[in-house]
Tab-separated table of C-alpha atoms and ligand atoms in Angstrom:
chain	number	residue	atom	x	y	z
A	1	UNK	CA	33.907	-15.483	-45.963
A	2	UNK	CA	31.307	-13.635	-47.180
A	3	UNK	CA	31.618	-9.513	-47.390
A	4	UNK	CA	29.208	-6.884	-45.265
A	5	UNK	CA	27.507	-6.527	-48.244
A	6	UNK	CA	26.524	-10.043	-48.515
A	7	UNK	CA	25.839	-10.603	-44.885
A	8	UNK	CA	23.244	-7.633	-45.010
A	9	UNK	CA	21.826	-8.928	-48.050
A	10	UNK	CA	21.240	-12.164	-46.118
A	11	UNK	CA	19.569	-10.439	-43.274
A	12	UNK	CA	15.551	-12.228	-43.407
A	13	UNK	CA	13.251	-10.061	-43.620
A	14	UNK	CA	10.669	-8.538	-40.109
A	15	UNK	CA	7.848	-10.337	-42.366
A	16	UNK	CA	10.007	-13.774	-42.928
A	17	UNK	CA	10.676	-13.972	-39.044
A	18	UNK	CA	6.789	-13.249	-38.025
A	19	UNK	CA	6.202	-16.661	-39.512
A	20	UNK	CA	8.384	-18.527	-38.094
A	21	UNK	CA	6.947	-21.406	-35.954
A	22	UNK	CA	8.817	-20.314	-32.616
A	23	UNK	CA	6.985	-16.651	-32.935
A	24	UNK	CA	3.101	-18.238	-34.358
A	25	UNK	CA	3.769	-20.918	-30.673
A	26	UNK	CA	4.994	-17.703	-28.700
A	27	UNK	CA	2.359	-16.666	-25.812
A	28	UNK	CA	3.228	-12.928	-26.537
A	29	UNK	CA	1.546	-9.928	-27.823
A	30	UNK	CA	2.415	-10.313	-31.434
A	31	UNK	CA	3.108	-6.149	-32.001
A	32	UNK	CA	5.648	-6.849	-28.659
A	33	UNK	CA	7.337	-10.080	-30.395
A	34	UNK	CA	7.385	-7.688	-33.937
A	35	UNK	CA	8.822	-5.188	-32.004
A	36	UNK	CA	11.651	-7.431	-30.671
A	37	UNK	CA	12.687	-9.043	-33.840
A	38	UNK	CA	13.232	-5.494	-35.634
A	39	UNK	CA	15.275	-5.243	-32.858
A	40	UNK	CA	16.746	-8.673	-32.635
A	41	UNK	CA	17.524	-7.487	-36.823
A	42	UNK	CA	18.896	-4.434	-35.610
A	43	UNK	CA	21.884	-5.866	-33.364
A	44	UNK	CA	22.538	-8.540	-36.096
A	45	UNK	CA	23.511	-5.324	-38.560
A	46	UNK	CA	25.642	-3.808	-35.978
A	47	UNK	CA	27.293	-7.385	-35.351
A	48	UNK	CA	27.711	-7.092	-39.013
A	49	UNK	CA	28.945	-3.224	-38.915
A	50	UNK	CA	31.483	-4.840	-36.615
A	51	UNK	CA	32.756	-7.580	-37.839
A	52	UNK	CA	31.461	-9.784	-34.923
A	53	UNK	CA	30.047	-12.198	-37.016
A	54	UNK	CA	30.215	-13.530	-40.129
A	55	UNK	CA	27.758	-15.547	-40.890
A	56	UNK	CA	24.080	-15.190	-40.650
A	57	UNK	CA	21.925	-17.440	-37.502
A	58	UNK	CA	19.285	-19.546	-38.584
A	59	UNK	CA	15.970	-18.126	-38.607
A	60	UNK	CA	14.848	-20.442	-35.504
A	61	UNK	CA	18.039	-18.840	-33.754
A	62	UNK	CA	16.748	-15.114	-34.739
A	63	UNK	CA	13.035	-15.769	-33.725
A	64	UNK	CA	14.442	-17.674	-30.150
A	65	UNK	CA	16.210	-14.610	-29.711
A	66	UNK	CA	13.201	-11.978	-30.430
A	67	UNK	CA	11.180	-13.951	-27.834
A	68	UNK	CA	13.594	-13.925	-25.060
A	69	UNK	CA	13.501	-10.538	-25.735
A	70	UNK	CA	10.087	-9.851	-25.597
A	71	UNK	CA	9.767	-11.877	-22.652
A	72	UNK	CA	12.039	-10.470	-20.559
A	73	UNK	CA	10.570	-6.896	-21.914
A	74	UNK	CA	7.355	-8.071	-20.626
A	75	UNK	CA	8.429	-9.169	-17.498
A	76	UNK	CA	10.049	-5.920	-16.743
A	77	UNK	CA	8.132	-3.179	-18.922
A	78	UNK	CA	4.801	-3.377	-17.025
A	79	UNK	CA	4.940	-0.350	-14.619
A	80	UNK	CA	2.942	-1.861	-11.506
A	81	UNK	CA	4.240	-5.289	-10.620
A	82	UNK	CA	5.277	-7.317	-7.985
A	83	UNK	CA	8.438	-6.853	-5.934
A	84	UNK	CA	9.696	-7.909	-2.598
A	85	UNK	CA	9.371	-5.309	0.424
A	86	UNK	CA	12.327	-6.432	2.031
A	87	UNK	CA	12.380	-2.921	4.214
A	88	UNK	CA	11.284	-4.137	6.641
A	89	UNK	CA	8.526	-1.039	6.754
A	90	UNK	CA	5.008	-2.662	6.625
A	91	UNK	CA	3.006	-0.220	5.307
A	92	UNK	CA	5.323	1.520	2.337
A	93	UNK	CA	3.617	3.955	1.048
A	94	UNK	CA	5.334	3.659	-2.358
A	95	UNK	CA	4.991	0.052	-2.630
A	96	UNK	CA	1.082	0.127	-1.787
A	97	UNK	CA	0.809	0.050	1.405
A	98	UNK	CA	-1.434	-2.929	2.911
A	99	UNK	CA	-1.568	-6.157	0.925
A	100	UNK	CA	-4.573	-7.681	0.778
A	101	UNK	CA	-5.572	-11.433	1.994
A	102	UNK	CA	-6.034	-14.188	0.738
A	103	UNK	CA	-10.467	-14.297	0.990
A	104	UNK	CA	-9.684	-10.640	0.136
A	105	UNK	CA	-7.767	-10.977	-3.331
A	106	UNK	CA	-10.076	-13.771	-3.861
A	107	UNK	CA	-12.205	-11.283	-3.617
A	108	UNK	CA	-10.987	-8.508	-5.585
A	109	UNK	CA	-10.739	-11.244	-8.434
A	110	UNK	CA	-13.984	-12.709	-8.203
A	111	UNK	CA	-15.513	-9.319	-8.733
A	112	UNK	CA	-13.252	-7.826	-11.105
A	113	UNK	CA	-13.600	-11.261	-13.461
A	114	UNK	CA	-17.234	-11.887	-13.503
A	115	UNK	CA	-20.794	-9.736	-12.935
A	116	UNK	CA	-21.424	-9.159	-9.481
A	117	UNK	CA	-24.435	-8.033	-6.713
A	118	UNK	CA	-22.917	-4.788	-6.268
A	119	UNK	CA	-26.059	-2.884	-6.054
A	120	UNK	CA	-28.403	-5.836	-6.677
A	121	UNK	CA	-30.676	-7.919	-4.154
A	122	UNK	CA	-31.372	-11.937	-5.871
A	123	UNK	CA	-33.492	-12.472	-3.121
A	124	UNK	CA	-35.869	-9.426	-4.220
A	125	UNK	CA	-34.236	-9.606	-7.554
A	126	UNK	CA	-34.350	-5.749	-7.854
A	127	UNK	CA	-31.637	-2.948	-6.688
A	128	UNK	CA	-29.966	-3.181	-3.512
A	129	UNK	CA	-27.597	-1.965	-1.533
A	130	UNK	CA	-23.970	-1.063	-2.422
A	131	UNK	CA	-22.553	-1.206	0.507
A	132	UNK	CA	-24.775	-3.187	2.537
A	133	UNK	CA	-22.022	-6.552	3.616
A	134	UNK	CA	-19.411	-3.762	4.221
A	135	UNK	CA	-21.855	-1.440	6.703
A	136	UNK	CA	-23.164	-4.555	8.484
A	137	UNK	CA	-19.442	-5.921	9.098
A	138	UNK	CA	-17.958	-2.349	9.822
A	139	UNK	CA	-20.950	-2.277	12.848
A	140	UNK	CA	-19.798	-5.892	13.932
A	141	UNK	CA	-16.632	-4.189	14.582
A	142	UNK	CA	-16.435	-1.313	16.020
A	143	UNK	CA	-20.126	-0.751	17.174
A	144	UNK	CA	-21.178	1.986	14.751
A	145	UNK	CA	-25.179	3.272	13.743
A	146	UNK	CA	-23.933	4.055	10.436
A	147	UNK	CA	-21.179	3.778	7.885
A	148	UNK	CA	-20.000	5.615	4.669
A	149	UNK	CA	-16.827	4.547	2.271
A	150	UNK	CA	-15.184	6.661	0.107
A	151	UNK	CA	-12.106	6.395	-1.915
A	152	UNK	CA	-9.207	7.287	0.997
A	153	UNK	CA	-9.286	8.884	3.883
A	154	UNK	CA	-8.399	12.149	2.264
A	155	UNK	CA	-11.672	12.361	0.444
A	156	UNK	CA	-13.395	11.263	3.631
A	157	UNK	CA	-12.468	14.024	5.794
A	158	UNK	CA	-13.141	16.535	2.688
A	159	UNK	CA	-16.571	15.154	2.062
A	160	UNK	CA	-17.454	15.350	6.294
A	161	UNK	CA	-16.513	19.332	6.294
A	162	UNK	CA	-18.448	20.166	3.246
A	163	UNK	CA	-21.364	18.494	4.285
A	164	UNK	CA	-21.452	19.614	7.858
A	165	UNK	CA	-19.822	22.596	8.153
A	166	UNK	CA	-19.197	24.535	5.030
A	167	UNK	CA	-21.144	27.379	5.687
A	168	UNK	CA	-19.681	28.014	9.074
A	169	UNK	CA	-16.314	27.366	11.173
A	170	UNK	CA	-14.422	24.127	12.255
A	171	UNK	CA	-12.627	24.286	15.685
A	172	UNK	CA	-9.270	22.608	15.440
A	173	UNK	CA	-6.020	22.347	17.693
A	174	UNK	CA	-2.910	24.151	16.512
A	175	UNK	CA	-1.531	21.178	17.229
A	176	UNK	CA	-3.014	19.365	14.885
A	177	UNK	CA	-3.138	21.153	11.504
A	178	UNK	CA	-1.023	18.403	10.401
A	179	UNK	CA	0.616	17.693	6.943
A	180	UNK	CA	0.254	14.276	5.927
A	181	UNK	CA	2.311	12.777	2.789
A	182	UNK	CA	1.196	13.847	-0.799
A	183	UNK	CA	-0.690	17.337	0.029
A	184	UNK	CA	-2.986	16.783	2.886
A	185	UNK	CA	-2.661	19.513	4.630
A	186	UNK	CA	-5.939	19.829	7.285
A	187	UNK	CA	-5.928	23.924	6.710
A	188	UNK	CA	-5.956	23.697	3.354
A	189	UNK	CA	-8.814	20.940	2.848
A	190	UNK	CA	-10.831	23.779	5.281
A	191	UNK	CA	-10.495	26.038	2.907
A	192	UNK	CA	-11.362	23.572	-0.222
A	193	UNK	CA	-14.697	22.989	1.855
A	194	UNK	CA	-15.493	26.589	2.269
A	195	UNK	CA	-15.315	26.532	6.170
A	196	UNK	CA	-13.590	28.903	8.615
A	197	UNK	CA	-10.549	27.143	10.278
A	198	UNK	CA	-10.757	28.403	14.437
A	199	UNK	CA	-7.456	27.125	15.394
A	200	UNK	CA	-6.822	27.220	18.948
A	201	UNK	CA	-4.260	26.759	21.286
A	202	UNK	CA	-0.902	26.752	20.800
A	203	UNK	CA	1.893	23.741	19.216
A	204	UNK	CA	2.253	22.133	22.190
A	205	UNK	CA	-0.804	23.123	24.611
A	206	UNK	CA	-4.281	23.059	24.263
A	207	UNK	CA	-6.334	22.772	26.835
A	208	UNK	CA	-10.490	22.347	26.777
A	209	UNK	CA	-11.400	26.381	27.879
A	210	UNK	CA	-8.877	26.975	24.171
A	211	UNK	CA	-11.703	25.054	22.471
A	212	UNK	CA	-14.299	26.124	25.153
A	213	UNK	CA	-14.196	30.044	24.013
A	214	UNK	CA	-13.809	29.261	20.325
A	215	UNK	CA	-16.971	28.252	20.001
A	216	UNK	CA	-19.625	30.686	18.578
A	217	UNK	CA	-23.057	30.381	16.706
A	218	UNK	CA	-20.521	30.149	13.607
A	219	UNK	CA	-19.325	27.065	14.608
A	220	UNK	CA	-20.190	23.541	12.780
A	221	UNK	CA	-18.042	21.275	14.234
A	222	UNK	CA	-15.206	20.124	16.645
A	223	UNK	CA	-12.462	18.612	14.754
A	224	UNK	CA	-9.650	16.233	15.931
A	225	UNK	CA	-6.842	14.831	13.321
A	226	UNK	CA	-4.677	12.092	14.693
A	227	UNK	CA	-0.775	13.722	14.144
A	228	UNK	CA	0.019	9.768	12.176
A	229	UNK	CA	3.348	11.075	10.900
A	230	UNK	CA	5.014	13.165	13.687
A	231	UNK	CA	5.321	13.227	17.534
A	232	UNK	CA	5.821	16.107	20.022
A	233	UNK	CA	7.616	15.508	22.925
A	234	UNK	CA	8.104	17.212	26.429
A	235	UNK	CA	5.637	19.897	26.879
A	236	UNK	CA	2.838	18.788	25.592
A	237	UNK	CA	-0.994	19.114	26.668
A	238	UNK	CA	-3.632	17.873	24.373
A	239	UNK	CA	-7.695	17.126	25.372
A	240	UNK	CA	-9.032	13.914	24.865
A	241	UNK	CA	-11.909	12.503	23.081
A	242	UNK	CA	-14.144	12.134	26.184
A	243	UNK	CA	-13.393	16.221	26.954
A	244	UNK	CA	-14.122	17.282	23.727
A	245	UNK	CA	-17.609	15.025	23.360
A	246	UNK	CA	-19.011	16.574	27.322
A	247	UNK	CA	-18.405	20.197	25.258
A	248	UNK	CA	-19.622	19.638	21.944
A	249	UNK	CA	-23.250	17.579	23.798
A	250	UNK	CA	-23.317	20.996	25.802
A	251	UNK	CA	-23.138	23.347	22.116
A	252	UNK	CA	-25.343	20.517	20.147
A	253	UNK	CA	-21.845	20.409	17.383
A	254	UNK	CA	-21.102	17.303	16.324
A	255	UNK	CA	-17.691	16.230	17.130
A	256	UNK	CA	-15.340	14.762	14.323
A	257	UNK	CA	-12.167	12.616	14.524
A	258	UNK	CA	-9.654	11.762	11.979
A	259	UNK	CA	-7.703	8.836	13.420
A	260	UNK	CA	-5.761	7.971	9.995
A	261	UNK	CA	-4.581	4.168	10.642
A	262	UNK	CA	-8.066	3.168	11.543
A	263	UNK	CA	-7.188	0.432	13.828
A	264	UNK	CA	-9.965	-2.139	14.201
A	265	UNK	CA	-8.448	-4.536	17.084
A	266	UNK	CA	-6.560	-3.721	19.503
A	267	UNK	CA	-2.942	-3.254	17.890
A	268	UNK	CA	-1.059	-1.862	21.743
A	269	UNK	CA	-0.089	-5.609	22.545
A	270	UNK	CA	1.983	-5.237	19.332
A	271	UNK	CA	4.092	-2.093	20.691
A	272	UNK	CA	1.394	0.571	18.797
A	273	UNK	CA	0.267	2.317	21.710
A	274	UNK	CA	-0.796	5.647	20.156
A	275	UNK	CA	-3.424	4.622	17.527
A	276	UNK	CA	-6.916	5.279	18.574
A	277	UNK	CA	-9.628	2.115	18.224
A	278	UNK	CA	-12.382	3.400	16.061
A	279	UNK	CA	-14.041	1.338	18.445
A	280	UNK	CA	-12.896	3.319	21.035
A	281	UNK	CA	-13.238	6.484	19.697
A	282	UNK	CA	-17.001	6.502	18.593
A	283	UNK	CA	-17.424	4.090	22.046
A	284	UNK	CA	-15.398	7.901	23.879
A	285	UNK	CA	-18.268	10.311	22.478
A	286	UNK	CA	-16.599	11.494	18.710
A	287	UNK	CA	-20.014	11.670	16.121
A	288	UNK	CA	-18.217	10.884	13.055
A	289	UNK	CA	-15.082	8.946	13.046
A	290	UNK	CA	-13.085	9.021	9.667
A	291	UNK	CA	-9.481	6.298	8.760
A	292	UNK	CA	-8.472	4.726	5.411
A	293	UNK	CA	-9.145	0.938	4.464
A	294	UNK	CA	-4.995	0.691	3.239
A	295	UNK	CA	-3.211	1.207	6.381
A	296	UNK	CA	-3.801	-1.155	9.714
A	297	UNK	CA	-6.980	-2.360	8.337
A	298	UNK	CA	-5.228	-3.865	5.757
A	299	UNK	CA	-7.396	-3.552	2.899
A	300	UNK	CA	-7.419	-1.602	-0.251
A	301	UNK	CA	-6.726	1.968	-0.928
A	302	UNK	CA	-10.532	3.468	0.556
A	303	UNK	CA	-11.599	6.228	3.410
A	304	UNK	CA	-13.823	4.684	6.225
A	305	UNK	CA	-16.709	6.991	7.858
A	306	UNK	CA	-18.607	5.391	10.474
A	307	UNK	CA	-20.814	7.301	13.285
A	308	UNK	CA	-24.214	9.183	13.581
A	309	UNK	CA	-26.457	8.160	10.947
A	310	UNK	CA	-28.608	11.195	10.568
A	311	UNK	CA	-24.901	12.941	10.164
A	312	UNK	CA	-23.801	10.209	7.483
A	313	UNK	CA	-26.918	10.372	5.838
A	314	UNK	CA	-26.675	13.951	5.323
A	315	UNK	CA	-22.928	13.471	3.811
A	316	UNK	CA	-24.188	10.226	1.370
A	317	UNK	CA	-26.803	13.121	-0.087
A	318	UNK	CA	-23.722	15.287	-0.597
A	319	UNK	CA	-23.115	15.531	-4.148
A	320	UNK	CA	-19.411	14.521	-3.857
A	321	UNK	CA	-20.406	11.288	-1.574
A	322	UNK	CA	-21.253	10.150	-5.336
A	323	UNK	CA	-17.927	11.625	-7.093
A	324	UNK	CA	-15.464	10.087	-4.152
A	325	UNK	CA	-17.746	6.255	-4.196
A	326	UNK	CA	-15.517	3.859	-4.707
A	327	UNK	CA	-15.943	0.951	-7.057
A	328	UNK	CA	-16.862	-3.030	-6.884
A	329	UNK	CA	-13.328	-4.177	-6.114
A	330	UNK	CA	-12.534	-2.182	-3.011
A	331	UNK	CA	-16.120	-3.198	-1.464
A	332	UNK	CA	-15.304	-6.670	-2.287
A	333	UNK	CA	-11.799	-6.179	-0.418
A	334	UNK	CA	-12.921	-4.553	1.693
A	335	UNK	CA	-16.081	-7.003	2.512
A	336	UNK	CA	-13.809	-10.111	3.175
A	337	UNK	CA	-10.884	-7.932	4.743
A	338	UNK	CA	-14.006	-6.878	7.549
A	339	UNK	CA	-15.387	-10.394	7.915
A	340	UNK	CA	-11.983	-11.786	9.027
A	341	UNK	CA	-12.292	-9.108	12.024
A	342	UNK	CA	-15.104	-10.982	13.421
A	343	UNK	CA	-12.400	-13.672	14.375
A	344	UNK	CA	-10.116	-11.503	16.313
A	345	UNK	CA	-7.830	-14.298	16.219
A	346	UNK	CA	-7.904	-15.442	12.275
A	347	UNK	CA	-7.401	-11.300	11.378
A	348	UNK	CA	-4.475	-11.944	13.337
A	349	UNK	CA	-3.326	-14.466	11.097
A	350	UNK	CA	-5.274	-13.944	7.995
A	351	UNK	CA	-4.482	-10.243	7.042
A	352	UNK	CA	-0.585	-10.042	6.452
A	353	UNK	CA	-0.849	-6.207	7.732
A	354	UNK	CA	-1.671	-7.799	10.991
A	355	UNK	CA	0.707	-11.322	11.131
A	356	UNK	CA	3.822	-8.870	10.622
A	357	UNK	CA	3.091	-6.503	13.136
A	358	UNK	CA	2.133	-9.613	15.607
A	359	UNK	CA	5.692	-11.393	14.480
A	360	UNK	CA	7.473	-12.422	17.563
A	361	UNK	CA	11.041	-11.793	18.302
A	362	UNK	CA	12.163	-15.972	18.175
A	363	UNK	CA	9.548	-16.596	15.052
A	364	UNK	CA	11.693	-13.930	13.165
A	365	UNK	CA	14.966	-14.938	13.968
A	366	UNK	CA	13.936	-18.778	13.036
A	367	UNK	CA	12.895	-17.339	10.264
A	368	UNK	CA	15.623	-14.766	9.351
A	369	UNK	CA	17.866	-17.936	9.986
A	370	UNK	CA	15.969	-20.709	7.592
A	371	UNK	CA	16.018	-18.000	5.115
A	372	UNK	CA	20.147	-17.629	5.525
A	373	UNK	CA	20.698	-21.466	5.481
A	374	UNK	CA	18.937	-21.878	2.315
A	375	UNK	CA	21.448	-19.063	0.731
A	376	UNK	CA	24.139	-21.038	1.760
A	377	UNK	CA	22.630	-24.164	0.462
A	378	UNK	CA	22.405	-22.348	-2.910
A	379	UNK	CA	26.472	-21.719	-2.737
A	380	UNK	CA	26.283	-17.482	-1.049
A	381	UNK	CA	27.069	-16.545	2.095
A	382	UNK	CA	25.050	-14.395	4.296
A	383	UNK	CA	24.413	-13.616	7.780
A	384	UNK	CA	21.462	-13.051	10.374
A	385	UNK	CA	21.857	-9.107	12.108
A	386	UNK	CA	19.493	-8.230	14.670
A	387	UNK	CA	17.787	-4.887	13.856
A	388	UNK	CA	14.627	-2.653	13.755
A	389	UNK	CA	11.358	-2.260	11.367
A	390	UNK	CA	8.986	0.392	11.812
A	391	UNK	CA	5.229	0.143	11.293
A	392	UNK	CA	5.280	3.207	8.342
A	393	UNK	CA	2.673	4.952	6.009
A	394	UNK	CA	2.295	7.177	8.342
A	395	UNK	CA	1.272	5.031	11.569
A	396	UNK	CA	2.964	5.520	14.722
A	397	UNK	CA	5.633	7.954	14.910
A	398	UNK	CA	9.055	6.980	16.393
A	399	UNK	CA	7.638	3.518	17.059
A	400	UNK	CA	10.585	0.795	16.342
A	401	UNK	CA	9.730	-3.244	16.074
A	402	UNK	CA	12.904	-5.277	17.068
A	403	UNK	CA	13.641	-7.853	14.070
A	404	UNK	CA	16.408	-9.715	12.226
A	405	UNK	CA	17.249	-9.168	8.306
A	406	UNK	CA	19.818	-11.112	6.826
A	407	UNK	CA	22.858	-9.791	5.258
A	408	UNK	CA	24.182	-10.694	2.125
A	409	UNK	CA	28.179	-11.080	2.089
A	410	UNK	CA	29.693	-10.104	-0.452
A	411	UNK	CA	32.914	-8.404	-2.305
A	412	UNK	CA	30.640	-5.916	-4.505
A	413	UNK	CA	29.842	-2.670	-2.470
A	414	UNK	CA	26.749	-2.096	-0.752
A	415	UNK	CA	25.036	0.442	-2.780
A	416	UNK	CA	25.802	-2.167	-5.809
A	417	UNK	CA	24.103	-5.190	-3.951
A	418	UNK	CA	21.166	-2.902	-3.167
A	419	UNK	CA	21.255	-1.802	-6.591
A	420	UNK	CA	21.277	-5.139	-8.089
A	421	UNK	CA	18.278	-6.877	-5.951
A	422	UNK	CA	16.576	-3.849	-7.586
A	423	UNK	CA	16.758	-4.554	-10.841
A	424	UNK	CA	16.104	-8.359	-10.397
A	425	UNK	CA	13.324	-9.725	-12.653
A	426	UNK	CA	11.130	-9.997	-9.264
A	427	UNK	CA	12.584	-7.099	-7.733
A	428	UNK	CA	14.231	-7.081	-4.552
A	429	UNK	CA	13.801	-3.528	-2.154
A	430	UNK	CA	16.138	-4.003	1.019
A	431	UNK	CA	17.680	-0.994	3.206
A	432	UNK	CA	21.597	0.246	3.648
A	433	UNK	CA	22.047	0.172	7.351
A	434	UNK	CA	26.145	0.702	8.828
A	435	UNK	CA	27.177	-0.196	5.449
A	436	UNK	CA	25.541	-3.620	5.079
A	437	UNK	CA	22.420	-4.321	3.079
A	438	UNK	CA	19.730	-5.728	5.521
A	439	UNK	CA	16.927	-7.777	4.193
A	440	UNK	CA	14.476	-6.861	6.903
A	441	UNK	CA	12.250	-10.439	7.081
A	442	UNK	CA	9.498	-9.207	8.905
A	443	UNK	CA	7.718	-7.920	5.771
A	444	UNK	CA	8.897	-11.147	3.454
A	445	UNK	CA	6.775	-13.841	3.172
A	446	UNK	CA	8.023	-17.504	3.596
A	447	UNK	CA	7.227	-18.545	-0.278
A	448	UNK	CA	9.620	-15.919	-1.886
A	449	UNK	CA	12.585	-17.552	0.452
A	450	UNK	CA	13.904	-19.447	-2.542
A	451	UNK	CA	14.364	-16.938	-4.952
A	452	UNK	CA	15.550	-14.651	-3.081
A	453	UNK	CA	17.868	-17.218	-1.715
A	454	UNK	CA	18.511	-17.955	-5.063
A	455	UNK	CA	18.851	-14.267	-5.920
A	456	UNK	CA	21.432	-13.293	-3.186
A	457	UNK	CA	23.426	-16.510	-3.752
A	458	UNK	CA	24.380	-15.232	-7.470
A	459	UNK	CA	25.304	-12.268	-6.187
A	460	UNK	CA	27.794	-14.091	-3.455
A	461	UNK	CA	29.108	-15.871	-5.582
A	462	UNK	CA	29.042	-13.351	-8.851
A	463	UNK	CA	30.440	-10.122	-7.692
A	464	UNK	CA	30.336	-7.222	-10.109
B	501	PLP	C1	-3.269	8.583	6.198
B	501	PLP	C2	-3.670	9.604	6.818
B	501	PLP	C3	-4.748	10.830	6.259
B	501	PLP	C4	-5.121	10.680	4.444
B	501	PLP	O1	-5.481	9.151	4.521
B	501	PLP	P1	-5.603	8.475	3.113
B	501	PLP	O2	-6.239	7.108	2.739
B	501	PLP	O3	-4.347	8.110	2.816
B	501	PLP	O4	-5.816	9.528	1.937
B	501	PLP	C5	-5.788	11.836	6.779
B	501	PLP	N1	-5.258	11.770	8.236
B	501	PLP	C6	-4.614	10.875	8.633
B	501	PLP	C7	-4.582	11.412	9.998
B	501	PLP	C8	-3.622	10.522	8.044
B	501	PLP	O5	-3.049	9.032	8.816
C-alpha cells in the first residue's frame, strides 16, 4: 500500500485536470470549474490525510467530480433564482410579487435580447414616443386622459407631490398617514417633497368638514391614500372620493388618490371588496390616481399615474420624471399585460395573479387531490387539507380566501421538512400551521406538480 507521502505526490495538477475532456467539453464557466477542481483536489488531500483512501482515482473520475460540484454550485449560487411559492400568498413581496403572463414574459425576452422600438416610430423613421403603447391601453382600460409610468408607486407619489405641491400644503386624513412595507411613510414622503402636511380628522374618523376647514391659500392638493395593509374596525368614518371631488372642485385644487394595488378589473367577485378600481376612482372625481404595476395588475415593478392631462404634463416636465423613468423591459411587460385587459376573460385566464385569485374551491380541491395522487404514485404519503390563502403584498388586509393545501406525511419534524423543502435545487417555500407543513395549491402551478411530488415522496421515504 502506498504511503501518504506517495499518494500526495500522485495528486494531479489543476492544469492537467483542466485539460481533461470531461472538463473541456462541459458547458460551465471556466473560472467556476477551475474553482471546483481546486476544491475537489482539496477534498482528496483531506481524504488522504484521514486515511480514507489508499489510491488516487483516475483523472476522468476527478474531473467528473469537479464538474458535478460546479454544476451543483451553479444551480444554487445565483442570488435571484426560481422558487416554488407554496405559501398561498399570491402577492408575496419577498418572492417578487406578481408573476408575468406568458405574453408579457415573451415581450420581456424579446425587448431584452434585441434592439426594439422603445423610442422609435418605424413608419415615419424618426424618434417616437417611449410609452405610447402603454398610454393607449391605459386609456382603453381606465378611460384616463393621460398617463405616466415611473419606477414604482412610491416614486409615483413622490413625483406627484413634488410636481404639484412642493410650494404649499397637502390635506390628508390622519387615518391615512400610513406606512407601507419597506419605509414608505406618507408623512416622510411629504417632507421629502417639500410640502407641508396638513393632517385632518382623527385616526378613526374624518369628516368632510375637517377637510373643508383645513383648506387655505397654501393648499395645493387633497390626498387620499388607500389603507392597503391594515384595517380600522369599529367606530370609523372616512370621506369618499365623490365628496372630496365636490370639495376640491369648489376650491379648484387637485384631488389625488393613491389606490395602492391598482385593480383594473372588478375584483369584488373574488372577495376583494375594499380594493378601489382605477377606473372608478377617476369616474368618481379623482384628478390624479396612482397605483403599483406589480400588485393586482400583474405586471413588473412600476408605478402608474393616470388622470388629468394638464397635471400629468406638469409631472412629465419635472426633473424627477427623468430620474424615475422605467426601462424597455418594464414597458414591454406592462404593454403586453395591459393588452390582455382588453378582454377581461382573457386577462383572468392569462394573468397569474388573476387566475390564482379567481380559482374556485372545487378547482383547488381537485388540483390538491391530483398532486396528492402523484405523491403516492412516487411512493410518498400526503393528505389534502382545507386552509386559507391571502392575497398579500399590501393588498386587502385580513381577507382570507378558502383554499386547499397538500401536507406531506413524514416521520421528520415539521421544521425539518419545511427546511428540507427550502434546500431543494428549486426551493419550495411552504408554511407551517397546527404543526403541519402545508403546500397551498392556490399559488402552485401545475407544471411544477411532478417536481413537487418527487421531492415530497423522497422526504416521506427518507426521513432525516
Ligand atoms: C403598495 C403601496 C405603495 C407602494 O407601492 P410600490 O409600487 O411598492 O412602491 C404605496 N401606496 C399604497 C397605498 C400601496 O398599497
